[in-house]
Short mmCIF file of C-alpha atoms in Angstrom, two decimals:
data_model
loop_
_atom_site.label_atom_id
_atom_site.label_comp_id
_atom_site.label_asym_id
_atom_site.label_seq_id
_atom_site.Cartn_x
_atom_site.Cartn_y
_atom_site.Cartn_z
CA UNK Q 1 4.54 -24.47 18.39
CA UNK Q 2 8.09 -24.04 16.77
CA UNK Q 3 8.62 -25.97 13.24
CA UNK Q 4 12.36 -27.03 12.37
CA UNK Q 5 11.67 -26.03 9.01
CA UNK Q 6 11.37 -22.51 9.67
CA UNK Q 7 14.20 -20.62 10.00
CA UNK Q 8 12.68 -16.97 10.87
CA UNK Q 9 9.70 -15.07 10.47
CA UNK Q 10 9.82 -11.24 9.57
CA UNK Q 11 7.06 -8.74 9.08
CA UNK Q 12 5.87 -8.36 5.04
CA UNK Q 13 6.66 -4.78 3.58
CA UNK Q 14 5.51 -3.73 0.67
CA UNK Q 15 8.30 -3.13 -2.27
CA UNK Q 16 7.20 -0.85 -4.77
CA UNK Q 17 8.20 -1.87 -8.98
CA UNK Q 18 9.67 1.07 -10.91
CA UNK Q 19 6.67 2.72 -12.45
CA UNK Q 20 6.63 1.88 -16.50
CA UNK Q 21 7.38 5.05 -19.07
CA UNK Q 22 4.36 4.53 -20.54
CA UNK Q 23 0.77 2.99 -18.93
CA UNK Q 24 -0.49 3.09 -22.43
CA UNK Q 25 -4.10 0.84 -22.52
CA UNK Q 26 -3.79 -2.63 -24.07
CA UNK Q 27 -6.28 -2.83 -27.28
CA UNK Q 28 -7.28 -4.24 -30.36
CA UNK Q 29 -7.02 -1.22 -32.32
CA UNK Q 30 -9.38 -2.70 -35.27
CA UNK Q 31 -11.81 -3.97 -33.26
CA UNK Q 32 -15.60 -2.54 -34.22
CA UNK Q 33 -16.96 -2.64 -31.19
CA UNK Q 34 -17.93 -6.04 -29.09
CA UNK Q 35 -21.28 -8.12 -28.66
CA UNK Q 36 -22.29 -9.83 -24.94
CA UNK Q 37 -22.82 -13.44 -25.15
CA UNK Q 38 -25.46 -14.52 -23.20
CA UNK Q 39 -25.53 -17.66 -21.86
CA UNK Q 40 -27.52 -19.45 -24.50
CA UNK Q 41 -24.22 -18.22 -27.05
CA UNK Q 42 -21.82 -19.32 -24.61
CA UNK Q 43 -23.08 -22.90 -24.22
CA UNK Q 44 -23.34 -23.46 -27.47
CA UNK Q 45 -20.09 -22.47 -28.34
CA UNK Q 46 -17.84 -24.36 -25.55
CA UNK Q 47 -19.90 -27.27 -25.85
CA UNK Q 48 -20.06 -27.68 -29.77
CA UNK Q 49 -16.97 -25.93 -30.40
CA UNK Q 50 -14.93 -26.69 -27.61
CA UNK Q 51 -11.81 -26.66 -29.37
CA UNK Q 52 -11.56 -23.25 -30.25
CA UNK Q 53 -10.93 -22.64 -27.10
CA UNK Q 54 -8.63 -24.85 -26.37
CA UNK Q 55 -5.64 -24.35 -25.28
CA UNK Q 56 -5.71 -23.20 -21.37
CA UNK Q 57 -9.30 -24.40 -20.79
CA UNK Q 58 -7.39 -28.41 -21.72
CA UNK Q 59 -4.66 -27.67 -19.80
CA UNK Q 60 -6.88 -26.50 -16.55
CA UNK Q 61 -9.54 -29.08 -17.43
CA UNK Q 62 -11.68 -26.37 -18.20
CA UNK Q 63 -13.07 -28.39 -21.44
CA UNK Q 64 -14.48 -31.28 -19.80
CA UNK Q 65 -16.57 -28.86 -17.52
CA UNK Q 66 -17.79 -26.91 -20.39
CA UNK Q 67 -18.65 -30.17 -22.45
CA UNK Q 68 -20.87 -31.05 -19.44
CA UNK Q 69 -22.22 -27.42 -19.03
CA UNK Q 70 -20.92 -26.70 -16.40
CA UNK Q 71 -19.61 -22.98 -17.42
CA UNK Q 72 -19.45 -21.36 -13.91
CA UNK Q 73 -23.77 -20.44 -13.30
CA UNK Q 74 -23.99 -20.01 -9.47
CA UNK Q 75 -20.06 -19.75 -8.60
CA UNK Q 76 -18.38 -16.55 -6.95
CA UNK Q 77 -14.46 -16.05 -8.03
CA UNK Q 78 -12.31 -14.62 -5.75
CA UNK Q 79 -9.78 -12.53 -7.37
CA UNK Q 80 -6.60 -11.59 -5.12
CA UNK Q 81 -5.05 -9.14 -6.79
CA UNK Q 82 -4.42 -5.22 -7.87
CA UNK Q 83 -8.68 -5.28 -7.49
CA UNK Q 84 -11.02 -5.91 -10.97
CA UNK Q 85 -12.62 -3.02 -12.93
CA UNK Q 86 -16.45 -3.12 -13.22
CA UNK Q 87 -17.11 -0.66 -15.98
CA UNK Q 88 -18.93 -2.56 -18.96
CA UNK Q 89 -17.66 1.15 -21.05
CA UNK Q 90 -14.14 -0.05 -19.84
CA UNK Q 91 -14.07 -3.48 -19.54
CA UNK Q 92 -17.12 -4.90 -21.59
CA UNK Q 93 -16.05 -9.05 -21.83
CA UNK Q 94 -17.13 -8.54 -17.98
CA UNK Q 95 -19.62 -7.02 -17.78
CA UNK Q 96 -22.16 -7.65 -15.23
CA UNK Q 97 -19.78 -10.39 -13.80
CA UNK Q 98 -18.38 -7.91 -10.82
CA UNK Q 99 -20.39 -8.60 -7.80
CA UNK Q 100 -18.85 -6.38 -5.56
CA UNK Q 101 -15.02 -6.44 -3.68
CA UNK Q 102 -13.15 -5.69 -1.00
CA UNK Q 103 -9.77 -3.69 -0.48
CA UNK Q 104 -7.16 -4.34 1.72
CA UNK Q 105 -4.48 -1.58 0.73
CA UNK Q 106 -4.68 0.64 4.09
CA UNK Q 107 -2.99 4.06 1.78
CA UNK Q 108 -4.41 7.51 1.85
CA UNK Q 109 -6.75 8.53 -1.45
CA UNK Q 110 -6.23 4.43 -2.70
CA UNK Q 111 -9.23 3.39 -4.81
CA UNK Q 112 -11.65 0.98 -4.60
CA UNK Q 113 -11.27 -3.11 -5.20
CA UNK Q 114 -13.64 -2.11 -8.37
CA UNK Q 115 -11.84 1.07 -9.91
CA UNK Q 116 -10.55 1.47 -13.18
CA UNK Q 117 -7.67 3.80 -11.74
CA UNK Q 118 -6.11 0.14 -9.98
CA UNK Q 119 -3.52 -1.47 -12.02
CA UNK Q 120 -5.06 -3.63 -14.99
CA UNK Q 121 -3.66 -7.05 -13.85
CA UNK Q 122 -6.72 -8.07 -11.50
CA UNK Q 123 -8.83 -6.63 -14.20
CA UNK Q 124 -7.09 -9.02 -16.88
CA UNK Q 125 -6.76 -12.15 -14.10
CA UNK Q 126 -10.91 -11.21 -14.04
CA UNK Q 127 -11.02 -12.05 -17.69
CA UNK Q 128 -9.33 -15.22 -17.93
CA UNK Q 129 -12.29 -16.49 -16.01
CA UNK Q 130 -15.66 -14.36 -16.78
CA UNK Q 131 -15.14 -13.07 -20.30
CA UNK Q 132 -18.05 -13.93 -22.43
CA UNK Q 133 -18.02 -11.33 -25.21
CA UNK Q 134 -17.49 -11.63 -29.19
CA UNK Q 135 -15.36 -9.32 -30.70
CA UNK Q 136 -16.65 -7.73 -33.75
CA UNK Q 137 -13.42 -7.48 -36.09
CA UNK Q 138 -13.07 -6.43 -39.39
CA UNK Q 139 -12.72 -9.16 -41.94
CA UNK Q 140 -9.24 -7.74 -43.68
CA UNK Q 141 -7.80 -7.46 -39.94
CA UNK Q 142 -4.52 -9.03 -39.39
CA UNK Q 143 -5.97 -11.08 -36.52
CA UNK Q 144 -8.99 -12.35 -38.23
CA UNK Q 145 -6.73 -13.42 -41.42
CA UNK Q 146 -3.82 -14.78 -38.91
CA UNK Q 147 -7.23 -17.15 -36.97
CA UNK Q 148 -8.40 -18.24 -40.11
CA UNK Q 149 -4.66 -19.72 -40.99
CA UNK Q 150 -3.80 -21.31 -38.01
CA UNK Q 151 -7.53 -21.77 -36.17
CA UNK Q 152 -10.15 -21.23 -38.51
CA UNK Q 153 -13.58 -22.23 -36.33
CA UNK Q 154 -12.54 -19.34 -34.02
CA UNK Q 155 -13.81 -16.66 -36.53
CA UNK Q 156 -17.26 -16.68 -36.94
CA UNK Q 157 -18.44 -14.77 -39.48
CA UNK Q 158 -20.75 -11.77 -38.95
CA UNK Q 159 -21.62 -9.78 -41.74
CA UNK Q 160 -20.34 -9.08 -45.35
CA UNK Q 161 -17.36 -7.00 -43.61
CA UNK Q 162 -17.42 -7.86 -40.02
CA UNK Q 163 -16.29 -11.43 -38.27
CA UNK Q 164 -16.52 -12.12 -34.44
CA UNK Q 165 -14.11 -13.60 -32.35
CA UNK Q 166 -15.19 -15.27 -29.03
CA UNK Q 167 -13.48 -14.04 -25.79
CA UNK Q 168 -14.45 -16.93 -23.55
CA UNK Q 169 -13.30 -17.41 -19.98
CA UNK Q 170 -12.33 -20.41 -17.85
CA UNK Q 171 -15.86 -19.68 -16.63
CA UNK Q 172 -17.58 -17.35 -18.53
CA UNK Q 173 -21.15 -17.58 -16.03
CA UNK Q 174 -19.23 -16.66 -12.79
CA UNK Q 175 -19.62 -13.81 -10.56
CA UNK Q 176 -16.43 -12.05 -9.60
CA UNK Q 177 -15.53 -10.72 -6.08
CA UNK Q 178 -12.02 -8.77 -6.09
CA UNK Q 179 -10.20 -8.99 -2.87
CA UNK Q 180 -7.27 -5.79 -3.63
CA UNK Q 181 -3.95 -7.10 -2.31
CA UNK Q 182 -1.97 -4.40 -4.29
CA UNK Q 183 -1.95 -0.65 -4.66
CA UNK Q 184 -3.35 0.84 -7.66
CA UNK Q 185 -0.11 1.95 -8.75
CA UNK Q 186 0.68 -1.73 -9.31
CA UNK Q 187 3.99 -3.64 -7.51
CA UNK Q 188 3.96 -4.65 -3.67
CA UNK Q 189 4.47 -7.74 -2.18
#
């Protein structure tokens, strides 16, 4: 059935980005190491401190759910994207969230919806809504002094030389299923 609204219809081919200079990994370069927070942690954290967290869970209404605890137990994420790591060596604020994936890039030698070789943004799309670790940070850091300025009751403190900082996703109990859209080398439409 024809729609007056549409003008055409062609067939979708994938356009490649220029590849960067460097693929240098993203990382806090101060960072000890990281702790898991099991789900005990995370509920009491987004439901007494729900304001350290702020920011995007408000503006997606994230807050309310996690006030309620309601933190994602018992929901499965779809991630359509460039596929989501599930290495906890890699990739530890995910760890054990990656329940398996599927990929639908049809090239020779292209890895799988779960690789580490895919392009990190369905990795990083994975941890805006399953990351539940703390990182362990220095307490002379830059990051930990800038937090304690501008949000102080997202630094908790640790030990005599250590603080952690909460990574806490939109759903930090969810189970992730990566559906790969995109080649590992990133780009495509």
């Amino acid at each position: 059935q024809a729609l007056n609204s549409v003008k055409g219809v062609a067939k979708d081919r994938i356009i490649r980005v220029p590849e960067p200079i460097d693929k240098e990994p993203v990382t806090l370069p101060h960072a000890k190491q990281s702790i898991d927070l099991q789900v005990n942690d995370l509920t009491q954290l987004v439901t007494k401190l729900p304001t350290n967290y702020n920011f995007n869970n408000q503006l997606n209404g994230a807050t309310q759910l996690h006030l309620n605890n309601q933190t994602g137990n018992g929901v499965v994420v779809a991630i359509i994207d460039t596929g989501t790591a599930n290495n906890a060596d890699i990739v530890p604020s995910i760890a054990g969230s990656v329940i398996g994936g599927e990929n639908f890039v049809m090239l020779d030698a292209e890895p799988s919806a779960t690789s580490t070789l895919n392009d990190s943004h369905g990795t990083w799309v994975g941890g805006m809504v399953a990351s539940h670790i703390a990182l362990v940070v220095p307490n002379d850091d830059e990051l930990v002094q800038s937090l304690l300025i501008h949000s102080p009751e997202s630094v908790l403190p640790n030990d005599a030389t250590t603080s952690l900082i909460p990574v806490i996703g939109t759903a930090p109990e969810a189970s992730l299923y990566p559906l790969k859209v995109f080649p590992a080398d990133g780009g495509g439409t």
